[in-house]
Coordinates of C-alpha atoms and ligand atoms in Angstrom, one line a residue:
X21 CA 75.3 -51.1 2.4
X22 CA 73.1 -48.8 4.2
X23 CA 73.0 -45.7 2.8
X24 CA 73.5 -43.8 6.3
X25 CA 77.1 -45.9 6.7
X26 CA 78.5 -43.1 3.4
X27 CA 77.1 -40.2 5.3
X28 CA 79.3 -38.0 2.2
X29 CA 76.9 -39.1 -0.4
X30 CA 74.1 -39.4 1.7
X31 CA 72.2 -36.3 0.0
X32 CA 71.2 -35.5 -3.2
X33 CA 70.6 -32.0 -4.5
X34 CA 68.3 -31.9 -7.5
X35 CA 66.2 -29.1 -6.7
X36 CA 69.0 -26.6 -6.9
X37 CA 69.8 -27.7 -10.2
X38 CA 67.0 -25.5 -11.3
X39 CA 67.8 -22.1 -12.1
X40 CA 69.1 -19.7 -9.2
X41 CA 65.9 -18.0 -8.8
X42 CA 64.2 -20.2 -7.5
X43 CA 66.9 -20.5 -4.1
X44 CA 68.8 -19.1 -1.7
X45 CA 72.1 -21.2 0.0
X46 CA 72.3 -20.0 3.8
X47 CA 73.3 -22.1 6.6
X48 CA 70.8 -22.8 9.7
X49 CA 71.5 -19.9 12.5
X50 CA 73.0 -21.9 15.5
X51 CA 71.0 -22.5 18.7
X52 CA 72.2 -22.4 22.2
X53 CA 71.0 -26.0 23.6
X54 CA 69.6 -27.9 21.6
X55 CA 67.5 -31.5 22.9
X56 CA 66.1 -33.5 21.2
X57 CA 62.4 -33.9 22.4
X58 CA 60.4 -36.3 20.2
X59 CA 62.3 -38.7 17.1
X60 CA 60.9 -40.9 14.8
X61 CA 62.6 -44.0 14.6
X62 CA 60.3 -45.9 12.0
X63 CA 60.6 -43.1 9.4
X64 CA 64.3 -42.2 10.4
X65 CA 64.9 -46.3 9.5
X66 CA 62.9 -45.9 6.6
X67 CA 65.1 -42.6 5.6
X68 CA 68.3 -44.5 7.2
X69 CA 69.6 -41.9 9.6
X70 CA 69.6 -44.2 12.1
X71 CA 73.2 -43.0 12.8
X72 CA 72.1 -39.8 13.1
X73 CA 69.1 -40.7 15.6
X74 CA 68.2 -38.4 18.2
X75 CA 71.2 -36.2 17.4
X76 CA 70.0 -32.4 18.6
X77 CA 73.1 -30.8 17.2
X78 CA 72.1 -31.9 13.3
X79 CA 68.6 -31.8 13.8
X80 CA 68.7 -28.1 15.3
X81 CA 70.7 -27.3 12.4
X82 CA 73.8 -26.5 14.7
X83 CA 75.9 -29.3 12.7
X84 CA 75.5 -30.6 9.2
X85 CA 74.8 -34.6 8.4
X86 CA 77.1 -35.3 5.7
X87 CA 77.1 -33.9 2.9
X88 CA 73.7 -31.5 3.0
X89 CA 73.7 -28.1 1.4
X90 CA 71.3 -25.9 3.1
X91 CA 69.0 -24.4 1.5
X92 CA 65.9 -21.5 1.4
X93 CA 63.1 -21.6 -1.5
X94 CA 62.0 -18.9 -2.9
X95 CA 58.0 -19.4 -3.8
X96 CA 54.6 -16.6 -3.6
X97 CA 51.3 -17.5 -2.9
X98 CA 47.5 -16.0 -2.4
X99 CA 47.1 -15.7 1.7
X100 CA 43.6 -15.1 1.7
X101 CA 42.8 -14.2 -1.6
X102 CA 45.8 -11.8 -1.4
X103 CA 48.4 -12.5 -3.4
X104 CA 52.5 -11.7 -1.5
X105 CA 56.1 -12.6 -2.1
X106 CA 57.0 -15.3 0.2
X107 CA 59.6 -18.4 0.7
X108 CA 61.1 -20.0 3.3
X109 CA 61.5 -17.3 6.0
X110 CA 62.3 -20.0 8.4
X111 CA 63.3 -22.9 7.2
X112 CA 66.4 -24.7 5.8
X113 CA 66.1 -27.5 2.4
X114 CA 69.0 -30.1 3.9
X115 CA 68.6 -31.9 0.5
X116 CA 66.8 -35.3 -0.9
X117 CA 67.4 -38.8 -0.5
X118 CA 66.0 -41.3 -2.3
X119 CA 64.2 -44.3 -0.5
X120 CA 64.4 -48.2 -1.0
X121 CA 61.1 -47.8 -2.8
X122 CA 62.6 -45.6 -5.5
X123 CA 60.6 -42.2 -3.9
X124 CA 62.5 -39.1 -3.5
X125 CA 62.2 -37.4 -0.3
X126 CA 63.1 -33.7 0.8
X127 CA 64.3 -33.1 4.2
X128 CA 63.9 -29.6 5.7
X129 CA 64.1 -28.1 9.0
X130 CA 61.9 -25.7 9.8
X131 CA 62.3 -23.1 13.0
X132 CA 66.0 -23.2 11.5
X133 CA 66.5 -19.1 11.3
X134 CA 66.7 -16.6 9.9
X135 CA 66.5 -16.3 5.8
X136 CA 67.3 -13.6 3.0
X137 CA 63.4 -14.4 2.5
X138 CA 62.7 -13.9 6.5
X139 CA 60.6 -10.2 6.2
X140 CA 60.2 -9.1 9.3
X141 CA 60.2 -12.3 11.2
X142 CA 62.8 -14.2 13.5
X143 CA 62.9 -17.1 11.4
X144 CA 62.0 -19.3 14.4
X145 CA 59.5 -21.2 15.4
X146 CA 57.7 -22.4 18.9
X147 CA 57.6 -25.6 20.9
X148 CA 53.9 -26.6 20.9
X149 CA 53.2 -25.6 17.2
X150 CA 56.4 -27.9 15.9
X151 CA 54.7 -30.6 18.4
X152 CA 51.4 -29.9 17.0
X153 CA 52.6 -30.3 13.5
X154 CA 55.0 -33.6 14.2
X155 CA 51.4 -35.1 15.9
X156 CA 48.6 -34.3 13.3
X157 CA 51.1 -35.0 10.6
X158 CA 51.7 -38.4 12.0
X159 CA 48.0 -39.2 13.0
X160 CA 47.2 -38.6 9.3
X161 CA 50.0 -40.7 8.0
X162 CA 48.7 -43.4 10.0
X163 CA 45.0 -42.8 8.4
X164 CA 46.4 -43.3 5.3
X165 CA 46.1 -39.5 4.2
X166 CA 49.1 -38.2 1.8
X167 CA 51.5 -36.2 4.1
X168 CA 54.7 -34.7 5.1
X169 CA 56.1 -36.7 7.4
X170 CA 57.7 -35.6 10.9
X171 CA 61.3 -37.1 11.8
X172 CA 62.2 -34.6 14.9
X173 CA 61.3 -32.0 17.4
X174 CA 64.3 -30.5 19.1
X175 CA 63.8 -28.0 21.5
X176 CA 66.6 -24.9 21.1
X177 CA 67.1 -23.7 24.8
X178 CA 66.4 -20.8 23.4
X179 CA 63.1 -18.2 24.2
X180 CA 60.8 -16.9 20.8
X181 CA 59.4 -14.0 21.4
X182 CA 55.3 -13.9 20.8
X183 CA 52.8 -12.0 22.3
X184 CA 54.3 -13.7 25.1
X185 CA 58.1 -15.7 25.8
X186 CA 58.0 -19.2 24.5
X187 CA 60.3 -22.3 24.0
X188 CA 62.0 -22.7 20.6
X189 CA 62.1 -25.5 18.6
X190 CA 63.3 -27.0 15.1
X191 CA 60.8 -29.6 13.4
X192 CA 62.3 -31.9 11.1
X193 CA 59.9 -32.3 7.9
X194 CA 60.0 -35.2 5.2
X195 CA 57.6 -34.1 1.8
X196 CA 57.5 -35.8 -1.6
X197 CA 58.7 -32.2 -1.8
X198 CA 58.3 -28.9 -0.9
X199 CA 56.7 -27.9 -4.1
X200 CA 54.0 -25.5 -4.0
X201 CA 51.4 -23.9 -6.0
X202 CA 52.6 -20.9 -5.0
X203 CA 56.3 -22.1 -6.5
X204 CA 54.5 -21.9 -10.0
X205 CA 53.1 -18.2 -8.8
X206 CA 56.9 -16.9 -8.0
X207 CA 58.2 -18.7 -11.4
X208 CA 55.4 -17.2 -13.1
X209 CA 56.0 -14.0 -12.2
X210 CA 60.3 -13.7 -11.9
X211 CA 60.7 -12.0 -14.9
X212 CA 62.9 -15.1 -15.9
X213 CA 61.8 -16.4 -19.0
X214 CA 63.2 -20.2 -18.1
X215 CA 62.6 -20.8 -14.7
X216 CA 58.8 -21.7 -15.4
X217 CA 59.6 -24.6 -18.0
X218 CA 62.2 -25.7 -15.8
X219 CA 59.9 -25.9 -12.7
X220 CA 57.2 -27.6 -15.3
X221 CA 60.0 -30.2 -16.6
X222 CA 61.5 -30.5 -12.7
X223 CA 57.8 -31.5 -11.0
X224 CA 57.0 -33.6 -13.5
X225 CA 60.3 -35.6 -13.6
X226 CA 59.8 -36.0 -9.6
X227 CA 55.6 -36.5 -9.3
X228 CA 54.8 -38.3 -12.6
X229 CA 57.8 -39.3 -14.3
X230 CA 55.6 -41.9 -16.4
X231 CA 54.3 -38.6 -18.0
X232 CA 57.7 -36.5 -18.1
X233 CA 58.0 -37.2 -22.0
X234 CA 54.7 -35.4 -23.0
X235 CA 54.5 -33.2 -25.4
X236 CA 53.0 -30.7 -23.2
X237 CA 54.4 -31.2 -20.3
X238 CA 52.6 -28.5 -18.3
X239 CA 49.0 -30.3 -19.7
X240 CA 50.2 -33.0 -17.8
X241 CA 51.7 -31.1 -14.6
X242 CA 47.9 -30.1 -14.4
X243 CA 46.1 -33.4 -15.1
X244 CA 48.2 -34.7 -12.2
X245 CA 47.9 -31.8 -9.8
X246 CA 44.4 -31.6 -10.2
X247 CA 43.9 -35.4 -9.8
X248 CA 46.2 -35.7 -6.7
X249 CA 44.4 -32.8 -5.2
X250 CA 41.1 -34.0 -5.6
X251 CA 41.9 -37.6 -4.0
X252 CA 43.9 -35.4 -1.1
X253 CA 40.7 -33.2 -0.2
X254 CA 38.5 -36.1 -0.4
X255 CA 40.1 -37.8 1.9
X256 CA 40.6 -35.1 4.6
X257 CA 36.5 -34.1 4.0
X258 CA 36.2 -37.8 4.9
X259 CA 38.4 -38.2 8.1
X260 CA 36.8 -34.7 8.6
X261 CA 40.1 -32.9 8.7
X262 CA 40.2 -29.0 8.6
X263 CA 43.4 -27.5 7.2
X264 CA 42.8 -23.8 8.3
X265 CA 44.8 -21.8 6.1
X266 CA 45.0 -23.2 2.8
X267 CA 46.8 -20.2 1.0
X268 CA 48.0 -21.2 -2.3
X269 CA 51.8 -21.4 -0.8
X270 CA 50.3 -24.3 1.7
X271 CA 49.0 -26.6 -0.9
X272 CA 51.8 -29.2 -2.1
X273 CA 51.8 -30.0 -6.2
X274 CA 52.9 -33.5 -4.5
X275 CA 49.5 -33.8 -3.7
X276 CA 50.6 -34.5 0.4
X277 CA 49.0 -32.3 2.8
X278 CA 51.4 -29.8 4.2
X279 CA 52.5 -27.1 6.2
X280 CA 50.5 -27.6 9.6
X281 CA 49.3 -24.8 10.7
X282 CA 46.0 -23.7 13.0
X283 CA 44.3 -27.3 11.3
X284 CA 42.3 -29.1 13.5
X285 CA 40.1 -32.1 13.1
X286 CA 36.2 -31.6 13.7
X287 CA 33.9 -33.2 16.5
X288 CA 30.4 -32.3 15.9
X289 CA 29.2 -32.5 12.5
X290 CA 29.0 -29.0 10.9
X291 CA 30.0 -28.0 7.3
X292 CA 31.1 -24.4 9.0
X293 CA 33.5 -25.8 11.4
X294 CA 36.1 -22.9 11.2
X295 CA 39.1 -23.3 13.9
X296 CA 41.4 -20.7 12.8
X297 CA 41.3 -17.6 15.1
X298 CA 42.5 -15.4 11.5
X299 CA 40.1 -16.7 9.8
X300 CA 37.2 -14.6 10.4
X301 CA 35.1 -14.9 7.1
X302 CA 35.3 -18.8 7.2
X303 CA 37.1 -18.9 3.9
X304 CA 38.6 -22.2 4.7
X305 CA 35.3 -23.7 6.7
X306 CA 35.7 -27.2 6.6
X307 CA 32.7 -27.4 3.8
X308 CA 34.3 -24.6 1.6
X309 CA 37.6 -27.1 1.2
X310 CA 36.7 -28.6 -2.0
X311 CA 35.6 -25.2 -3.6
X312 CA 39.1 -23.2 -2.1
X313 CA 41.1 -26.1 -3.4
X314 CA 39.8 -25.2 -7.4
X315 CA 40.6 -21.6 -6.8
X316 CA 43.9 -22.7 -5.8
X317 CA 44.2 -24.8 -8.5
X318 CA 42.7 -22.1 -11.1
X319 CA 45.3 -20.0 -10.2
X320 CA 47.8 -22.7 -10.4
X321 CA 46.7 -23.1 -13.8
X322 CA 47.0 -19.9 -14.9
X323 CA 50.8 -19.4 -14.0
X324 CA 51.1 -22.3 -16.7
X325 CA 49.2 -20.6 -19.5
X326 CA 52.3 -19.6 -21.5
X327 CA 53.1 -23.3 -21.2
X328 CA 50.4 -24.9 -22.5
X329 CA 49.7 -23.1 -26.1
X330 CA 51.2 -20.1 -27.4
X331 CA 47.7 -18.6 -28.1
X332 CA 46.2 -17.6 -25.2
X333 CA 42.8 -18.5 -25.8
X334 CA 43.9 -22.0 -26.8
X335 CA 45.5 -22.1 -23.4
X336 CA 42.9 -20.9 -21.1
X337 CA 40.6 -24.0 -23.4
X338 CA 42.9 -26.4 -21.9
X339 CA 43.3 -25.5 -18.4
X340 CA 39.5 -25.1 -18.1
X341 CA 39.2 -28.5 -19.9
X342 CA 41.5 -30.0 -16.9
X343 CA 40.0 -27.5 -13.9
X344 CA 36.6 -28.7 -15.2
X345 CA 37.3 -32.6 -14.0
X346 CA 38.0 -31.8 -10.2
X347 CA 34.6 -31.8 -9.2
X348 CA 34.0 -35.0 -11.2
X349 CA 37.3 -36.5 -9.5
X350 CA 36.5 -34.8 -6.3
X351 CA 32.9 -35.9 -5.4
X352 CA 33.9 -40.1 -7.1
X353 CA 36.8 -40.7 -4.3
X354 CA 34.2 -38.8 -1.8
X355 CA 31.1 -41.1 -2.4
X356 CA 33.4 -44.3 -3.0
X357 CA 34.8 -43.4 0.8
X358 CA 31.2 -42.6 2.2
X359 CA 30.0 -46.2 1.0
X360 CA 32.8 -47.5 2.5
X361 CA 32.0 -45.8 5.7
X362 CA 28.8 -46.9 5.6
X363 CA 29.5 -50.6 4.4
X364 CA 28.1 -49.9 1.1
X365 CA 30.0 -53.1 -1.4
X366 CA 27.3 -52.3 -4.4
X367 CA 26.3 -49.0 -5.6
X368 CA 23.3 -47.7 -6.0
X369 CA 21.7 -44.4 -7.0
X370 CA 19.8 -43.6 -3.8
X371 CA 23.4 -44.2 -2.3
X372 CA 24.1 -40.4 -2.2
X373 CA 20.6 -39.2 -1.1
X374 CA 21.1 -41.8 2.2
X375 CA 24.6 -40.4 2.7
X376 CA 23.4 -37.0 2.7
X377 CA 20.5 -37.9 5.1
X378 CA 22.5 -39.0 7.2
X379 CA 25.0 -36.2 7.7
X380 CA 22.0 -33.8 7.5
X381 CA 20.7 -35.9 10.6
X382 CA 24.4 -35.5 12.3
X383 CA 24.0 -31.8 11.6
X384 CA 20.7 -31.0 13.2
X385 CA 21.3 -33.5 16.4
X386 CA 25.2 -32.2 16.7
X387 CA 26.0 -35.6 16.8
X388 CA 30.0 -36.8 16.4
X389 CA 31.6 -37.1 13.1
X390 CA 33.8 -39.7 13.8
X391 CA 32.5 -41.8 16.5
X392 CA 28.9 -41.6 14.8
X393 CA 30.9 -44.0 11.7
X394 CA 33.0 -45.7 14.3
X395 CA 30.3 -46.7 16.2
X396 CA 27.5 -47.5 13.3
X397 CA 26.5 -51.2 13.8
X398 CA 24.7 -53.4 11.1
X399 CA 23.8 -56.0 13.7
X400 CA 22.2 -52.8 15.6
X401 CA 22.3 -53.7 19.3
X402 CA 22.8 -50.1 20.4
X403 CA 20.6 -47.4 19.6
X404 CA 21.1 -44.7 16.7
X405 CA 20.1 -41.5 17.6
X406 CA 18.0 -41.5 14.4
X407 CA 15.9 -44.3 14.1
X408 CA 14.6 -43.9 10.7
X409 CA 17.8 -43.4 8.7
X410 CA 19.0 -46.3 10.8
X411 CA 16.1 -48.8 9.3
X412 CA 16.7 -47.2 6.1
X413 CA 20.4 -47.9 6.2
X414 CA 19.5 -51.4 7.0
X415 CA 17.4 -51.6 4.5
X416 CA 19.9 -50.8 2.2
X417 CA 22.3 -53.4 3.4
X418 CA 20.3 -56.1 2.8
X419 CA 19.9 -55.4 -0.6
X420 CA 23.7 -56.4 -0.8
X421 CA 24.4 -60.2 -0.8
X422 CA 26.8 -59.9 2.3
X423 CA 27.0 -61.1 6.0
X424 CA 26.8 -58.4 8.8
X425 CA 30.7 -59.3 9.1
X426 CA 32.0 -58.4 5.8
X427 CA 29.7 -55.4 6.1
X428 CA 31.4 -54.4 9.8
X429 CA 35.2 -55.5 8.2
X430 CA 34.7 -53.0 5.3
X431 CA 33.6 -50.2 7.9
X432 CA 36.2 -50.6 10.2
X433 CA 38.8 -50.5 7.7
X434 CA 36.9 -46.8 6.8
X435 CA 35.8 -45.6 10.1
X436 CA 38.8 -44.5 12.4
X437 CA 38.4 -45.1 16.5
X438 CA 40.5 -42.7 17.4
X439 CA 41.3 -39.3 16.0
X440 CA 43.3 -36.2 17.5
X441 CA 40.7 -35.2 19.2
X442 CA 41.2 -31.1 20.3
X443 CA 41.0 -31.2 23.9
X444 CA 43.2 -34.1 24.0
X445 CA 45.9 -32.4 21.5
X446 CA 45.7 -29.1 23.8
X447 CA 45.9 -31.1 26.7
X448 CA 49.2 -32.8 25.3
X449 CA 50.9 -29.8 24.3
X450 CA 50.5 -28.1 27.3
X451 CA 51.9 -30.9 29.7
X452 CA 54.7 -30.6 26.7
X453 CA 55.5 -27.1 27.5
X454 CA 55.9 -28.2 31.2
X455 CA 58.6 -30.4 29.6
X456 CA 56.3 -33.7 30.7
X457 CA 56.4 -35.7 27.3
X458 CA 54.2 -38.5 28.7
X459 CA 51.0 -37.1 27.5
X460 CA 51.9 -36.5 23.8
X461 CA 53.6 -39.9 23.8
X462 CA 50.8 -41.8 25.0
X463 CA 48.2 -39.8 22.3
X464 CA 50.9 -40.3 19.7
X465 CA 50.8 -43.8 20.4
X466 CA 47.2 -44.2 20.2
X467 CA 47.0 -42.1 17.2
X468 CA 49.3 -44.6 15.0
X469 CA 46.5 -46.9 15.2
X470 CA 43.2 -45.6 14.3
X471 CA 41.5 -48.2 13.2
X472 CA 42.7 -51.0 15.4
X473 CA 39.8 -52.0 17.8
X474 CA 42.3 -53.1 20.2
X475 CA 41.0 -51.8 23.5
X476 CA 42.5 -48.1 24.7
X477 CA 41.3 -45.9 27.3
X478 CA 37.9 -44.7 26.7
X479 CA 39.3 -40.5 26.7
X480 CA 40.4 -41.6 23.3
X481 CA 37.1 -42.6 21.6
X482 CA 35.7 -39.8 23.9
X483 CA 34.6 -35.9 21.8
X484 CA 35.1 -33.0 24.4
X485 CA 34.0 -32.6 27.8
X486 CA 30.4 -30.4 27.7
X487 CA 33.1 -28.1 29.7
X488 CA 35.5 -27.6 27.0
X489 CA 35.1 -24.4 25.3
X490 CA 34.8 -23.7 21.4
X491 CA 38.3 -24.7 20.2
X492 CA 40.1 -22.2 18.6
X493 CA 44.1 -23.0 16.9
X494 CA 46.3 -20.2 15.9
X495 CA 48.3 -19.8 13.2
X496 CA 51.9 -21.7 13.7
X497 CA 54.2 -19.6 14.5
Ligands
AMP509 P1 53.2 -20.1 7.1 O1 52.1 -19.2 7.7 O2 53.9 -20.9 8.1 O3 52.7 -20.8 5.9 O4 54.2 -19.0 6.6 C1 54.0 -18.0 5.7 C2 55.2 -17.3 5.3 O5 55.8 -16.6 6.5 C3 56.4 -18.2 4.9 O6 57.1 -17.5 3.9 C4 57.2 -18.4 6.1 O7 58.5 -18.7 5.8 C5 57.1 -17.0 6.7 N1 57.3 -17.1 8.2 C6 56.4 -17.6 9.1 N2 56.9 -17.4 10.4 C7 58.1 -16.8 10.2 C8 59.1 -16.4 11.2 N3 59.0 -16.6 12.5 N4 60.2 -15.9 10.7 C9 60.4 -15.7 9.4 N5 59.5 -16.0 8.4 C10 58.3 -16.6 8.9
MG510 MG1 53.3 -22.0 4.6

């Protein structure tokens, strides 16, 4: 029977088994009219909710679905290099379900109000940066990235107060779970002596039960963490995917990227692509990613010190021992994905000094990141705007025993078409705000299918107009 048909069980509630520190119970604050704009059948079947499709009352948080218990989490995290006292300020933990697959799922609304961990804030959120979210989450999903998933946007009736009056909204989020490094910081530091080897034992059990009877279970926690990081930056250096604010309460210990903020994806190659309008220093520059991620990581490892050996120095041995394989992780899924990019079935030394020529070349012609791979052909028939890499490339591919077609099948399967391009994304959100849904539909459609080389409008495979100013994304809020 499908789970949805018992809605009184449908929800389980492990996190908040853990000690009380480490949550709040409140109930979402009501909204006035809530509609549903955006729902997402596939996952919702996936999650079964189908009988709770579309429903704006439960996914504004104005009703309960069966048998959730609301919650906030309490976490910390480094925001810039500073370290603050966080948790969910605006968002609501409805509780976990556990998928056909055997994979346990949080759902959270976020926009939901007001928190005892709110500060100064309204504990709501806007329209086009719940949109934003529901879209790039979904376009990475689709590119095979490790994500939280987006179920709902519903739009509150009500106005958010920013610099200016804007329409609310509630964004329903699915995660592995909402985990964060900067969980461990707030356990860490609680003054309660259990809640850190309870948080160890809990996201272990959840993320790698086949390692949950270690003898040190926090060694583990950080072989794991480290590992699914490394795959996860990889990948979004590839698909050339800039977070933006990559505090250490925004990275997931799932390994799923999360909480979608100012992120954007880049056009023209450039290792300092920065899109954030905070961040001024370029401390998360698309290039810097790798490097932030192991001082987000070295500071997750140090709230597990007291975990790993009871003499310090011993500890700090191990960590190190485990921090010290990121790079090594890191830079293997990042050159097996750039041969894949480029074709590449055998491997060869000279494999990484073509790479790098090649986005070197990018770099000083300001060429496309993505449609420069998308549009890389073996047979050559068009022209590459640099001739010699492309006869070295060649070059190169003939001393694999493969046909041009194999070559093309394994790049395609690398090189997405279609992306969420910035002016496109803008563009989308702002027909949005005039309540015209087509736009963001049609681009959301599109976006499911990066890879495919059905045939879509040519705006889709297009970078921006000359006309389209440097973009610039601010934070969500
Ligand atoms: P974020 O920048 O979304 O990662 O949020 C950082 C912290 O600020 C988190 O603790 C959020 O819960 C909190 N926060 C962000 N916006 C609001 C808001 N409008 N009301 C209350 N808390 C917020
Ligand atoms: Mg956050």
């Amino acid at each position: 029977m499908p789970k949805s048909l018992n809605s009184d069980c449908f929800f389980e509630h492990t996190y908040s088994e853990l000690p009380e520190v480490f949550f709040e119970a409140c109930v979402p604050v009501p909204v006035a009219d809530p509609v549903c704009v955006v729902w997402n059948d596939a996952l919702g079947k996936t999650l079964g909710v189908e009988s709770w499709a579309e429903d704006a009352h439960i996914w504004s948080g104005n009703r309960l679905p069966g048998n959730a218990r609301p919650l906030a989490q309490a976490y910390a995290g480094h925001q810039f290099g500073g370290f603050t006292m966080l948790g969910d300020g605006r968002a609501h933990l409805l509780g976990e379900t556990v998928l056909t697959d055997g994979s346990r799922v949080d759902l959270q609304l976020k926009g939901s109000g007001r928190t005892v961990f709110s500060r100064g804030g309204d504990g709501r959120a806007v329209l086009e940066p719940m949109l934003r979210e529901y879209l790039i989450s979904e376009a990475m999903h689709a590119l095979g990235i490790p994500t939280t998933r987006s179920l709902a946007v519903v739009r509150t009736g009500e106005t958010v107060h920013r610099e200016r009056p804007l329409p609310g909204a509630v964004l329903t989020r699915v995660a592995a779970s909402h985990l964060r490094v900067g969980t461990f910081q707030y356990a860490a530091g609680c003054g309660e002596p259990e809640a850190l080897p309870a948080l160890i034992r809990y996201a272990l059990a959840r993320h790698s039960p086949q390692t949950a009877d270690a003898e040190t279970p926090a060694l583990e926690l950080l072989r794991f963490v480290v590992a699914a990081q490394a795959g996860l930056i990889a990948q979004w250096m590839l698909a050339g995917f800039v977070h933006g604010v990559m505090n250490t309460d925004n990275m997931a210990v799932s390994g799923e990227t999360i909480d979608y903020g100012p992120c954007a994806f880049m056009d023209r190659y450039d290792p300092e692509t920065v899109f954030s309008s905070i961040d001024r220093e370029g401390r998360y520059a698309y290039g810097n990613q790798p490097s932030i991620a192991l001082w987000n990581l070295s500071r997750f490892a140090e709230t597990l010190l007291t975990e790993l050996h009871p003499a310090e120095a011993k500890a700090i041995e191990m960590a190190e021992g485990v921090l010290k394989t990121f790079e090594g992780l890191f830079h293997g899924h990042w050159l097996k994905g750039m041969r894949a990019k480029l074709g590449l079935f055998t491997e060869e030394e000279a494999d990484e000094v073509l790479i790098g020529e090649l986005l070197e070349s990018m770099h000083r012609n300001q060429a496309d990141y993505t449609r420069t791979f998308a549009e890389l052909d073996p047979e050559g028939t068009n022209a590459f705007f640099d001739v010699s890499w492309y006869a070295k490339w060649r070059e190169r591919l003939a001393r694999q025993p493969l046909p041009p077609e194999a070559v093309l099948e394994r790049m395609r399967g690398a090189n997405p078409r279609v992306i969420p391009r910035n002016h496109l994304v803008e563009a989308a959100l702002n027909a949005a705000g005039e309540s015209d849904m087509a736009p963001f539909k049609e681009l959301l459609a599109v976006l499911r299918e990066p890879f495919s080389q059905k045939e879509v409008s040519e705006k889709y495979l297009q970078g921006p107009p000359t006309a389209f100013p440097p973009y610039v994304t601010y934070c969500g809020t």
